[in-house]
Structure formats: C-alpha cells, structure tokens
C-alpha cells in the first residue's frame, strides 16, 4: 500500500501529470488517424524518454498506448477506417451506425465500453497478476496453437457468405503470412529472390491498403461524396440509453473476459480480442441478423474487449517479462532501456515502477473518458469535412504511414497490392475479417505448431489429447461443420415430427 | 453473375500450384521438427478444400448478400467500375510520383489531383485545391519531419 501511495504521489507531480495529459491526448489523436496507431506513437516517442526519470518516461509511453487503443475507434466509427487493428471489429457496426445517422450513439457506446474495459482490466491486473501468471505457465504450445486456430475458425464460420468463403479467406491469410523467413530455421519462403520479401509482409501496408485505400476507391466508385449529417446539438450523456446499457450487460462482461484473457496470452492482444468478442457477441445475440448493419451490441463487444486487453497484456509483461502484444514489447524495451528488468522479481526490486505503470494506465483511462466525452461533441465535425478534402489527406497519411516504418518505396507496391487484393476479395465475397485475423495470428500459430510437434515424440497427437487443446480444436471443428450440420438436424427433426 | 464456381476453380488451381511450390522447399530438420513446409501446406490444403467445396456444393449465401447481389444486378456497374479505376490509377500515379519526384514535389501536385477528381466539376475551385495541397504537404511535414523527426520520401530524380 505504501508503494502504491508513493507511486501515486510521483504521478501527481504537476510536470508528470502534464506529461500524462498531453500524452493521452496525443495517443487519442494518433489512434484516431489511420496508420498512426498509439503503438507507432509509443515506438516513435521511446527515444524521447531516454532523458526522463523512469516513472515519467514510462508514464508517457503508457498514456500514449492507452489513449491510442481508445482513440482507434474514432476512425472506425466515423470513417469506417480503423486507426489500428484493435478497432477492426468496431468498423463492422460502428460505421454502418454512422451511415444510419447514429454516430453519436456509436461513439458514446464506444467511449463507455473503452473506459470500462481499460479501468477494470487494470484493476484486475494489479490484483491478480501473480495468480494468472502461474496459470498461463501451465499452457504449452499445443494450447496456444489450438486457441489461435479456434479463434480463426470461429471468425471464419461467422463471417458473411458461406463458411467456404470465410475459411478460404483465412487460408489466404495464413498463406500470405508464410512469405518471408520461416520461424525457428529462418528458411526464406515464397520470396522468389526478392530481398524486400525476406521479412514477410508488414501489417501496416496491409491494414492501410485494406481499409484506407480500398474504402476511398470504393466510395469514389459508388459516387459517395458525403456521409449523412449528424445532429450533435441535443446530446444527453453518452447518447446511449440505460436500456441499451442494461441489454448489453452480459455482452460487455463476456467481451471483457475475452479481452482480458486474450490480452493476457503472450503473442496475442487487442487486435485479436475485438474480433473474437465480436464473433461471440454475434453468435450469442438474439438478433444476429442486425450485426454488420449498425448494431450497437457489436460496438460494445469490440470496444470492451480491445480495451480489456490493455490490462490483460500488462500482466505477462510485468509478471513474466513476456510481452502480450507488439506495443507491450516496445514498452518492455522501454523498461529495459531505463535499467528495469521485468519479470517475477520486479515486484520486489522495483515496486514503485510496477505501481507507477498500473496507476498511469488508470489515470490515462479516466483522462480518455473525460477527453472523449467532451470531444464526442466535436468528433462528428469530422463528418462535415467534404470528401474532396478528407480523402487526399488520408491518402497522403497512408503513404507516409507505410514509408516511415521501413523507409522503402517497396511498401508503396505492397500498399497498392493490398488495396487491390481487398477490392478483389470484396468482389468475390471473400470476407476480410478472417483473412486479417489469420494473417496476424499465423506467426504465432506456426511457431507453436512446430514447437508442439518437437517437444514430444508423439507428433501431432498431443494437440488432440491434451484436454484444453483438444477442447479448443473440437470447438473449432464444431464451428466449421455446424452450418452444414444444423440444417440436416432440422430436417431430421421435421421428418420425425411429420412421421 | 454467379462467381461461386469460377472462384472455387480458381482457388483449387492456386492451391495446387502453391502445394507444388511448397513441396520444392527442402530443409534438413532435427528433433522431429516438421520444418518450414508444414504450415504453408496447411494453408494451401484448407484453400483446396474450400475451393472444392465451392465447386461441388450448391452455393449457400446469406440473405443479405443475396439482396445485395440482386440490387447490383439491376444497375449498370460500368460507370462505377470506371470511377474506381480512375481512383486506383491516381493512387498508382501518387506512388510513382513519390518514387520519382519525392514527397515535396509529388504531394502538392497529387493532393490537387485527388481534390480535383473527387470534388468534381460542381465543387472544385482551383485555388482552394492548390492551397489545400500546400497545406497538407506542410502539415504532414510538420508532424513527421519536425515533431517525430522521421524521414520523408525523397525521389530518385530530385
């Protein structure tokens, strides 16, 4: 308790508090701009923290991260372009809500869900870190592979069109992620002698191509010049009714648990949790047909889960020294640069750093809530910007976003290639969600598949015989075969009733 | 137009080609490691099964997609395709301009080109477009170059 109070005192120092406020605001802005996620902000600003005391430097990075994860929903809802992969699923219903003139409601739902997700997950992370870390240690590569495979098959089975389309899109994602050096042995696959492909395809051109450029081409092709006017003059509270909050209580609890757990699992994070929570919300809903057309339940699910991943991913980083996702990997680097070794001994050696980390995230969550609550009245102003002003700026930001990460013009080719692929997939009714999920998870899947087969002499058998792994694979198979099985069972039942 | 079976056939052909290319990967492995071939083979196999599924079974698509298809079938898609091709062409032109001329020349010119194209004859005002091109170029320079201290693209000609 003494350590917590001491850390709290440090963070409330005027200069530190100012750093947290400015960093949170910057994180929201970076998160909202497509291609400039909070993660990119953390990476770009890491060198600036070198000259700061560890608590202040880490407070800056954590605030940008928290702001970025929450801010990503703004682009998803208002433009249909996610600021980062953590808000992909928010697009599915958030943007249709905007098109239906319900942008304020979508933003209000996302803001409250973001706050609940972040704040509660950080509290749980503070309280349950040691216990959950012990539990995760019992999971092996078999369980990690099966979990990832189950997530992909769930999303594929629940996507638009037939299950074949969903699975084919996921398979394309797995194949595309195989390009470049293979894990473990570093064998260059499908590079065809091109050195730019040795490292595989970068996620940023893929994301910007699939979401930003594809959206612009499609909107221009449709002749869309302006989205509907949003009346922000009569906003009460968060624009969401109590009934809608009540109706979504279980949805939010479930999404929160999914986000917390997936964030906690090393190698996964908000990018996966929002998709899985969305799929679960849709499958558990009494009105799944409304999803994808502007259903507020989808926004609640996605935003609660991706923000719950914040607390979840801090647990393995702090307790085990294993990053939960890409951004926590950079944060871990930041800790090491400041001479702090994350891991089980961190609680003993540097308790003030641990609690400063958690408390900063809590303060940033409150600041995000306040900033977005007032900003909500301003966000719809983005909609009033005519497309002939908005889209050229997005194009420039997209191209610069793919350039700054690698400083190579080859990324322009990738950006255009992915935009073209996205357009072709839309035309052929291959859903993008399973494709992206498979692409993101593929490295982790392959690594754990190969590790699992190497660790024992039984080859692939432990994937099926270990209880949790077997259960997850069974769920994966069930989700794939159920679209075929259910009509057959229904016809069987009808035949019995008729007979 | 029903794209189901042609798509399925295309996926089958792509998957078979992919499996053949993957089989050419030869790496000596140890400790029962299946090597770098297994994972791409898994991906291509799933693709092959899905392609076969599309070819051999009756298409079962959701009502939403069916409604969208019926709506699209009733309208002439040619103007939309032409507009889409123009916009994609502009994106290709911007990437080429960035590569050849660099950020500071390519961006104001291409931002104006995007503005000119998207605004259409009714809304475009040439000086506003030009001013906007300069503003976007300056704003992005300020954020990336000055605040974040990152490099912006330089062209191979200038």
XYZ file of C-alpha atoms in Angstrom:
657
model
C 0.000 0.000 0.000
C 2.897 2.297 0.846
C 4.402 1.653 -2.602
C 1.095 2.447 -4.282
C 0.760 5.736 -2.407
C 4.373 6.667 -3.174
C 3.870 5.954 -6.879
C 0.617 7.902 -6.856
C 2.415 10.879 -5.304
C 5.081 10.779 -8.013
C 2.492 10.679 -10.787
C 0.519 13.592 -9.347
C 3.538 15.903 -9.510
C 2.469 18.779 -11.831
C 5.081 18.085 -14.508
C 4.371 14.331 -14.606
C 0.635 14.933 -14.679
C 1.063 17.355 -17.566
C 3.104 14.720 -19.444
C 0.330 12.167 -18.849
C -2.421 14.565 -20.009
C -0.566 15.589 -23.175
C 0.496 12.014 -23.958
C -3.060 10.730 -23.515
C -4.379 13.416 -25.872
C -1.632 12.622 -28.385
C -2.445 8.914 -28.083
C -6.135 9.572 -28.871
C -5.192 11.633 -31.938
C -2.627 9.083 -33.153
C -5.062 6.253 -32.521
C -7.789 8.033 -34.477
C -5.606 8.663 -37.556
C -5.458 5.571 -39.774
C -1.958 4.149 -39.909
C -0.716 6.150 -36.937
C -1.746 3.898 -34.044
C -0.846 4.522 -30.439
C 1.705 1.722 -30.891
C 3.509 3.747 -33.542
C 3.437 6.715 -31.155
C 4.997 4.609 -28.391
C 7.737 3.448 -30.796
C 8.428 6.907 -32.159
C 8.483 8.634 -28.761
C 10.526 5.976 -26.964
C 13.832 7.779 -27.678
C 12.423 10.992 -26.146
C 12.016 9.225 -22.772
C 15.734 8.400 -22.520
C 16.471 11.607 -20.657
C 13.486 11.328 -18.301
C 13.209 9.596 -14.914
C 11.888 6.009 -15.463
C 8.469 6.718 -13.910
C 7.884 9.794 -16.074
C 9.166 8.156 -19.259
C 7.029 5.067 -18.729
C 4.041 7.223 -17.791
C 4.406 8.960 -21.151
C 4.537 5.695 -23.104
C 1.681 4.026 -21.194
C -0.537 7.123 -21.615
C 0.027 7.191 -25.388
C -0.746 3.480 -25.548
C -3.987 3.732 -23.528
C -5.077 6.812 -25.499
C -4.213 5.088 -28.774
C -6.228 1.929 -28.073
C -9.282 4.011 -27.128
C -8.819 6.564 -29.899
C -8.703 3.903 -32.619
C -12.494 3.646 -32.505
C -12.948 7.233 -33.748
C -11.703 6.437 -37.256
C -13.588 3.125 -37.233
C -16.894 4.728 -36.360
C -16.720 7.986 -38.288
C -14.775 6.956 -41.379
C -15.018 3.166 -41.498
C -11.218 3.051 -41.315
C -9.775 1.631 -38.089
C -6.987 3.646 -36.524
C -5.321 0.361 -35.570
C -6.045 -3.400 -35.781
C -7.562 -3.244 -32.283
C -10.624 -1.465 -33.691
C -11.244 -3.503 -36.841
C -14.398 -5.121 -35.448
C -15.656 -1.687 -34.332
C -15.939 -0.820 -38.041
C -18.371 -3.654 -38.681
C -21.215 -1.928 -36.839
C -19.786 1.463 -35.847
C -19.511 2.729 -39.415
C -22.949 1.469 -40.501
C -24.348 3.284 -37.434
C -22.704 6.480 -38.664
C -24.214 5.933 -42.096
C -27.599 5.473 -40.400
C -27.160 8.839 -38.626
C -26.301 7.248 -35.250
C -22.663 8.331 -34.989
C -23.163 9.893 -31.546
C -24.670 6.725 -30.133
C -21.850 4.629 -31.574
C -19.236 6.991 -30.138
C -20.970 7.089 -26.739
C -21.153 3.306 -26.565
C -17.514 3.007 -27.600
C -16.318 5.605 -25.075
C -18.065 3.995 -22.099
C -17.059 0.488 -23.216
C -13.455 1.666 -23.623
C -13.392 3.140 -20.133
C -14.943 0.087 -18.504
C -12.593 -2.216 -20.389
C -9.426 -0.309 -19.563
C -10.182 0.683 -15.975
C -11.446 -2.670 -14.736
C -8.775 -4.648 -16.566
C -6.027 -2.558 -14.960
C -7.571 -3.069 -11.521
C -7.707 -6.813 -12.146
C -4.168 -6.755 -13.480
C -2.992 -5.100 -10.277
C -4.795 -7.583 -8.068
C -4.449 -10.863 -9.941
C -1.086 -10.675 -11.718
C 0.749 -13.385 -9.765
C -2.163 -15.874 -9.820
C -2.863 -15.558 -13.552
C 0.809 -15.718 -14.410
C 1.040 -19.114 -12.701
C -1.963 -20.356 -14.673
C -0.520 -19.270 -18.027
C 2.717 -21.036 -17.270
C 0.830 -24.341 -17.426
C -0.172 -23.737 -21.056
C 2.078 -25.166 -23.707
C 2.442 -24.638 -27.472
C -0.394 -27.142 -28.056
C -2.904 -24.936 -26.256
C -1.621 -21.752 -27.897
C -1.929 -23.267 -31.380
C -5.402 -24.632 -30.709
C -6.567 -21.336 -29.225
C -5.425 -19.414 -32.301
C -6.910 -21.985 -34.678
C -10.200 -21.931 -32.784
C -10.312 -18.120 -32.956
C -9.763 -18.152 -36.729
C -12.357 -20.843 -37.402
C -14.933 -19.068 -35.213
C -14.474 -15.801 -37.071
C -14.421 -17.603 -40.449
C -17.585 -19.567 -39.711
C -19.484 -16.490 -38.568
C -18.441 -14.206 -41.413
C -20.623 -13.026 -44.291
C -21.322 -15.506 -47.071
C -20.775 -19.244 -46.808
C -18.354 -20.993 -44.473
C -16.205 -21.869 -47.527
C -15.692 -18.184 -48.240
C -14.715 -17.469 -44.634
C -12.273 -20.370 -44.449
C -10.800 -19.610 -47.879
C -10.148 -16.026 -46.778
C -8.496 -17.317 -43.581
C -6.368 -19.746 -45.620
C -5.233 -16.891 -47.856
C -4.209 -15.002 -44.718
C -2.187 -17.997 -43.485
C -0.504 -18.373 -46.896
C 0.356 -14.694 -47.205
C 1.835 -14.704 -43.702
C 4.071 -17.620 -44.736
C 6.005 -15.343 -47.079
C 9.463 -14.492 -45.736
C 11.745 -16.132 -43.209
C 10.136 -19.134 -41.510
C 10.266 -19.257 -37.709
C 12.857 -21.487 -35.981
C 15.060 -22.227 -39.047
C 14.794 -18.876 -40.886
C 14.175 -20.506 -44.296
C 13.082 -17.849 -46.843
C 9.735 -18.989 -48.280
C 7.977 -17.697 -51.399
C 10.335 -14.713 -51.688
C 11.351 -15.572 -55.283
C 14.698 -13.853 -54.757
C 13.178 -10.510 -53.704
C 15.078 -9.236 -50.655
C 12.179 -6.966 -49.661
C 10.059 -10.054 -49.073
C 12.559 -11.740 -46.749
C 10.960 -10.151 -43.698
C 7.450 -11.020 -44.886
C 4.578 -8.626 -45.414
C 4.320 -5.751 -42.966
C 0.971 -5.347 -41.209
C 0.817 -1.560 -41.730
C 0.605 -1.600 -45.574
C -1.851 -4.461 -45.311
C -4.080 -2.582 -42.909
C -3.898 0.736 -44.717
C -4.395 -0.941 -48.091
C -7.363 -2.999 -46.955
C -9.077 -0.257 -45.023
C -7.947 3.221 -46.070
C -7.251 2.969 -49.812
C -9.868 0.323 -50.566
C -12.507 2.416 -48.800
C -11.553 5.517 -50.778
C -11.655 3.687 -54.123
C -15.000 2.074 -53.280
C -16.595 5.299 -52.041
C -15.473 7.199 -55.124
C -16.643 4.365 -57.372
C -20.088 4.488 -55.742
C -20.184 8.234 -56.222
C -20.338 8.823 -52.482
C -19.472 12.438 -51.698
C -20.801 12.970 -48.198
C -21.923 10.884 -45.239
C -25.239 11.791 -43.519
C -25.384 14.886 -41.350
C -25.113 14.126 -37.624
C -27.105 16.235 -35.212
C -24.836 16.725 -32.205
C -26.754 19.645 -30.709
C -29.033 17.630 -28.444
C -26.687 15.094 -26.927
C -27.600 13.876 -23.452
C -24.987 11.926 -21.532
C -23.281 9.482 -23.838
C -26.124 9.297 -26.363
C -26.865 5.722 -25.211
C -29.986 4.841 -23.227
C -29.925 2.967 -19.918
C -31.915 0.198 -21.563
C -29.153 -0.269 -24.124
C -26.573 -0.452 -21.341
C -28.745 -2.959 -19.455
C -29.330 -5.045 -22.583
C -25.592 -5.203 -23.170
C -24.505 -6.035 -19.623
C -23.770 -9.697 -20.368
C -22.331 -8.813 -23.752
C -19.869 -6.452 -22.049
C -18.991 -8.902 -19.273
C -18.310 -11.645 -21.826
C -16.333 -9.295 -24.080
C -14.388 -8.033 -21.079
C -13.386 -11.558 -20.080
C -12.405 -12.394 -23.673
C -10.321 -9.220 -23.932
C -8.680 -9.727 -20.559
C -7.794 -13.343 -21.305
C -6.595 -12.831 -24.876
C -4.598 -9.771 -23.836
C -3.045 -11.876 -21.112
C -1.916 -14.589 -23.518
C 1.535 -13.769 -24.864
C 1.662 -13.028 -28.563
C -1.987 -12.036 -28.795
C -3.682 -8.781 -27.904
C -6.312 -6.208 -28.720
C -6.044 -6.954 -32.462
C -7.448 -10.439 -31.859
C -9.703 -9.837 -28.867
C -12.016 -7.383 -30.637
C -12.643 -9.863 -33.464
C -13.288 -12.819 -31.152
C -15.537 -10.781 -28.841
C -17.485 -9.506 -31.843
C -17.949 -13.041 -33.192
C -19.061 -14.243 -29.766
C -21.475 -11.335 -29.346
C -22.993 -12.100 -32.734
C -23.341 -15.815 -32.095
C -24.876 -15.251 -28.636
C -27.215 -12.486 -29.789
C -30.976 -12.888 -30.130
C -30.791 -10.779 -33.287
C -27.583 -11.777 -35.114
C -29.046 -10.593 -38.423
C -28.730 -6.979 -37.208
C -24.955 -7.309 -36.833
C -22.994 -5.635 -39.623
C -25.861 -3.249 -40.353
C -25.351 -0.877 -37.427
C -25.994 -2.806 -34.210
C -24.742 -1.094 -31.054
C -24.079 -4.519 -29.444
C -21.171 -5.032 -31.849
C -19.587 -1.723 -30.818
C -19.963 -2.582 -27.118
C -18.368 -6.004 -27.666
C -15.438 -4.814 -29.728
C -14.547 -1.780 -27.613
C -14.911 -3.503 -24.229
C -12.677 -6.367 -25.309
C -9.894 -4.428 -27.019
C -9.526 -2.133 -24.032
C -9.706 -5.025 -21.576
C -6.679 -6.381 -23.416
C -4.681 -3.411 -22.127
C -4.774 -4.711 -18.551
C -4.526 -8.304 -19.728
C -1.367 -7.745 -21.730
C 0.300 -5.861 -18.877
C 0.129 -8.962 -16.670
C 2.589 -11.216 -18.556
C 4.790 -8.238 -19.346
C 5.150 -7.207 -15.723
C 4.975 -10.609 -14.026
C 6.844 -12.754 -16.560
C 8.731 -10.320 -18.753
C 6.801 -11.659 -21.777
C 5.050 -9.033 -23.921
C 1.348 -9.603 -24.544
C 1.445 -7.851 -27.918
C 3.556 -5.618 -30.141
C 3.071 -2.471 -28.097
C 3.881 -4.126 -24.779
C 7.029 -5.454 -26.482
C 8.072 -1.841 -27.093
C 7.102 -0.954 -23.518
C 9.246 -3.833 -22.307
C 12.103 -2.390 -24.348
C 11.444 0.949 -22.661
C 11.688 -0.680 -19.209
C 14.989 -2.320 -20.140
C 16.402 0.947 -21.524
C 15.639 2.540 -18.161
C 17.502 -0.270 -16.402
C 14.394 -2.053 -15.133
C 14.222 -5.830 -15.630
C 10.621 -7.010 -15.974
C 9.764 -10.421 -14.544
C 8.838 -12.093 -11.259
C 11.472 -10.161 -9.307
C 10.184 -6.779 -10.474
C 7.644 -6.640 -7.635
C 10.471 -6.986 -5.135
C 13.157 -4.919 -6.842
C 11.194 -2.016 -8.323
C 7.685 -1.937 -6.809
C 7.423 1.805 -7.463
C 7.839 1.165 -11.224
C 5.205 -1.582 -11.271
C 2.614 0.506 -9.494
C 3.507 3.645 -11.458
C 2.821 1.631 -14.609
C -0.589 0.420 -13.415
C -1.606 3.759 -11.875
C -0.635 5.670 -15.018
C -2.891 3.401 -17.033
C -5.748 4.071 -14.572
C -5.225 7.842 -14.706
C -4.971 7.711 -18.512
C -8.231 5.734 -18.678
C -10.042 8.442 -16.679
C -8.469 11.174 -18.821
C -9.519 9.368 -22.006
C -13.090 9.183 -20.701
C -13.160 12.913 -19.915
C -11.437 13.962 -23.144
C -13.596 11.768 -25.333
C -16.807 12.723 -23.502
C -16.221 16.387 -24.353
C -14.598 15.564 -27.669
C -17.611 13.473 -28.680
C -19.438 16.681 -29.499
C -16.553 17.654 -31.769
C -15.800 14.286 -33.405
C -18.873 14.399 -35.700
C -17.385 17.602 -37.136
C -15.026 15.291 -38.996
C -18.093 14.156 -40.928
C -18.703 17.678 -42.162
C -15.341 17.704 -43.896
C -16.126 17.122 -47.583
C -14.553 14.008 -49.055
C -12.545 16.037 -51.544
C -10.657 17.483 -48.571
C -10.664 14.439 -46.317
C -9.591 11.713 -48.729
C -6.478 13.367 -50.229
C -5.171 13.887 -46.677
C -5.893 10.236 -45.785
C -4.096 9.079 -48.929
C -1.012 11.130 -48.025
C -1.079 9.901 -44.408
C -1.477 6.324 -45.642
C 1.516 6.527 -47.956
C 3.634 8.250 -45.302
C 2.461 5.709 -42.703
C 3.832 2.835 -44.762
C 7.029 4.719 -45.592
C 8.160 5.857 -42.134
C 8.186 2.332 -40.727
C 10.679 0.949 -43.248
C 11.923 3.907 -45.364
C 11.489 1.846 -48.527
C 9.422 2.650 -51.608
C 8.641 -1.072 -51.934
C 5.953 -0.552 -49.309
C 4.017 1.595 -51.834
C 3.758 -1.512 -54.005
C 2.525 -3.515 -51.027
C 0.032 -0.802 -50.111
C -1.418 -0.724 -53.619
C -1.286 -4.520 -53.857
C -3.254 -4.962 -50.661
C -5.783 -2.321 -51.729
C -6.238 -4.246 -54.994
C -6.496 -7.539 -53.133
C -9.091 -6.062 -50.799
C -11.182 -4.845 -53.732
C -10.919 -8.246 -55.429
C -11.883 -10.048 -52.213
C -14.945 -7.826 -51.825
C -15.953 -8.543 -55.404
C -15.528 -12.295 -54.862
C -17.332 -12.187 -51.485
C -14.279 -13.346 -49.548
C -14.611 -11.725 -46.090
C -11.720 -9.598 -44.890
C -12.084 -10.286 -41.140
C -10.884 -13.933 -41.185
C -8.135 -13.017 -43.651
C -6.650 -10.363 -41.372
C -7.084 -12.435 -38.227
C -5.280 -15.384 -39.850
C -2.538 -13.084 -41.114
C -1.938 -11.626 -37.648
C -2.039 -14.965 -35.846
C -0.112 -17.037 -38.396
C 3.417 -16.497 -36.991
C 2.274 -17.484 -33.507
C 0.318 -20.456 -34.880
C 3.225 -21.783 -36.899
C 5.731 -21.348 -34.103
C 3.540 -23.222 -31.640
C 2.599 -25.907 -34.151
C 6.251 -26.684 -34.794
C 7.216 -26.399 -31.138
C 4.348 -28.686 -30.129
C 5.467 -31.349 -32.607
C 9.079 -31.051 -31.482
C 8.555 -31.213 -27.727
C 7.286 -34.818 -27.651
C 7.783 -37.946 -29.739
C 4.034 -38.188 -30.405
C 3.992 -35.697 -33.265
C 0.612 -34.081 -33.722
C -1.206 -36.301 -31.174
C -0.824 -34.056 -28.077
C -2.786 -31.317 -29.853
C -5.808 -33.611 -29.600
C -5.083 -35.491 -26.383
C -4.280 -32.573 -24.075
C -7.647 -31.576 -22.536
C -7.711 -27.805 -23.150
C -6.096 -28.101 -26.573
C -8.459 -30.926 -27.609
C -11.484 -28.982 -26.398
C -10.450 -25.897 -28.363
C -9.886 -27.933 -31.533
C -13.274 -29.618 -31.033
C -14.874 -26.160 -30.756
C -13.050 -25.130 -33.934
C -14.318 -28.144 -35.877
C -17.827 -27.696 -34.487
C -17.930 -24.076 -35.615
C -16.942 -25.137 -39.144
C -19.326 -28.079 -39.504
C -22.305 -26.537 -37.695
C -23.536 -24.565 -40.771
C -23.836 -27.952 -42.556
C -24.950 -29.944 -39.536
C -27.734 -27.655 -38.322
C -29.921 -27.744 -41.457
C -29.519 -31.545 -41.572
C -30.545 -31.851 -37.913
C -33.503 -29.521 -38.507
C -34.700 -31.554 -41.490
C -34.268 -34.747 -39.450
C -36.405 -33.266 -36.665
C -39.051 -32.136 -39.146
C -39.108 -35.618 -40.691
C -39.621 -37.203 -37.260
C -42.407 -34.772 -36.388
C -44.042 -35.435 -39.764
C -43.721 -39.201 -39.321
C -23.371 -13.216 -62.170
C -22.653 -16.308 -60.078
C -18.967 -16.185 -59.161
C -19.121 -19.227 -56.884
C -17.883 -21.978 -59.194
C -15.281 -19.937 -61.150
C -13.918 -18.712 -57.808
C -13.816 -22.276 -56.487
C -11.985 -23.480 -59.594
C -9.519 -20.596 -59.347
C -8.832 -21.358 -55.685
C -8.276 -25.053 -56.481
C -5.782 -24.156 -59.228
C -3.989 -21.679 -56.960
C -3.872 -24.174 -54.094
C -2.450 -26.947 -56.308
C 0.212 -24.574 -57.678
C 1.007 -23.482 -54.130
C 1.329 -27.059 -52.897
C 3.704 -27.863 -55.777
C 5.867 -24.818 -54.998
C 5.820 -25.641 -51.274
C 6.916 -29.217 -51.937
C 10.092 -27.820 -53.506
C 11.172 -26.386 -50.151
C 13.906 -28.664 -48.849
C 15.401 -28.127 -45.441
C 17.135 -30.574 -43.123
C 15.294 -30.540 -39.800
C 16.010 -32.048 -36.407
C 14.166 -33.123 -33.239
C 11.021 -34.122 -35.150
C 10.589 -30.547 -36.349
C 8.235 -30.700 -39.346
C 10.160 -27.842 -40.994
C 9.023 -24.789 -42.937
C 6.832 -26.771 -45.367
C 4.069 -27.843 -42.991
C 2.403 -24.519 -42.312
C 2.061 -23.315 -45.935
C 0.848 -26.814 -46.812
C -1.820 -26.476 -44.139
C -2.916 -23.136 -45.625
C -2.987 -24.421 -49.216
C -4.821 -27.598 -48.142
C -7.575 -25.570 -46.444
C -7.800 -23.432 -49.587
C -8.007 -26.536 -51.776
C -10.839 -27.983 -49.674
C -12.738 -24.688 -49.732
C -12.287 -24.382 -53.498
C -13.567 -27.932 -53.969
C -16.439 -27.170 -51.630
C -17.446 -24.162 -53.737
C -17.214 -26.170 -56.966
C -19.000 -29.292 -55.758
C -21.727 -27.987 -53.465
C -24.641 -25.662 -54.035
C -23.931 -22.086 -53.071
C -25.387 -21.194 -49.681
C -25.099 -17.486 -49.163
C -26.829 -15.308 -46.617
C -29.995 -13.361 -47.427
C -28.118 -10.075 -47.001
C -25.615 -10.988 -49.706
C -28.348 -12.285 -51.984
C -30.247 -8.979 -51.643
C -27.041 -7.052 -52.392
C -26.385 -9.182 -55.462
C -29.929 -8.728 -56.745
C -29.721 -4.973 -56.223
C -26.367 -4.820 -58.015
C -27.663 -6.946 -60.897
C -30.374 -4.371 -61.590
C -27.970 -1.472 -62.100
C -25.309 -0.687 -64.682
C -21.944 -1.266 -62.978
C -19.806 0.220 -65.770
C -19.688 3.854 -64.527
C -18.816 2.696 -61.003
C -16.057 0.445 -62.342
C -14.677 3.323 -64.421
C -14.661 5.663 -61.422
C -12.976 3.005 -59.300
C -10.318 2.511 -61.967
C -9.683 6.281 -62.122
C -9.192 6.485 -58.357
C -6.925 3.440 -58.305
C -4.970 4.936 -61.204
C -4.466 8.114 -59.183
C -3.125 6.066 -56.266
C -0.675 4.307 -58.593
C 0.331 7.705 -60.012
C 0.981 9.042 -56.491
C 3.195 6.087 -55.601
C 5.165 6.555 -58.840
C 5.440 10.294 -58.242
C 6.709 9.713 -54.694
C 9.284 7.264 -56.002
C 10.467 9.509 -58.843
C 9.975 13.050 -57.522
C 9.936 12.631 -53.763
C 7.470 13.840 -51.152
C 7.831 17.621 -51.517
C 7.085 17.720 -55.253
C 4.731 14.757 -55.568
C 2.416 15.539 -52.651
C 1.127 19.047 -53.505
C 0.628 18.002 -57.133
C -1.162 14.767 -56.325
C -3.255 16.205 -53.472
C -4.515 18.722 -56.030
C -5.176 15.882 -58.489
C -7.176 13.948 -55.862
C -9.063 17.112 -54.857
C -9.812 17.931 -58.498
C -11.067 14.413 -59.227
C -13.142 13.831 -56.090
C -14.708 17.294 -55.937
C -15.998 17.079 -59.497
C -16.853 19.972 -61.784
C -19.501 21.445 -59.442
C -17.421 21.798 -56.311
C -13.861 22.354 -57.421
C -12.214 25.752 -57.011
C -8.686 25.621 -58.388
C -7.028 27.944 -55.888
C -8.623 26.176 -52.927
C -7.284 22.875 -54.228
C -3.822 24.317 -54.716
C -3.846 25.887 -51.271
C -5.087 22.652 -49.747
C -2.303 20.703 -51.476
C 0.289 23.005 -49.927
C -1.419 22.854 -46.501
C -1.476 19.037 -46.431
C 2.161 18.879 -47.575
C 3.178 21.362 -44.886
C 1.089 19.725 -42.155
C 2.454 16.248 -42.785
C 5.986 17.683 -42.947
C 5.414 19.364 -39.586
C 4.158 16.173 -37.901
C 6.578 13.658 -39.384
C 9.702 15.640 -40.082
C 9.684 18.251 -37.332
C 7.771 16.675 -34.436
C 8.552 12.976 -34.927
C 11.926 13.516 -36.573
C 11.366 10.887 -39.258
C 12.476 10.877 -42.886
C 10.005 11.679 -45.636
C 10.448 10.063 -49.082
C 12.998 11.569 -51.429
C 12.727 10.859 -55.160
C 15.278 9.149 -57.339
C 15.224 12.102 -59.797
C 15.349 15.015 -57.326
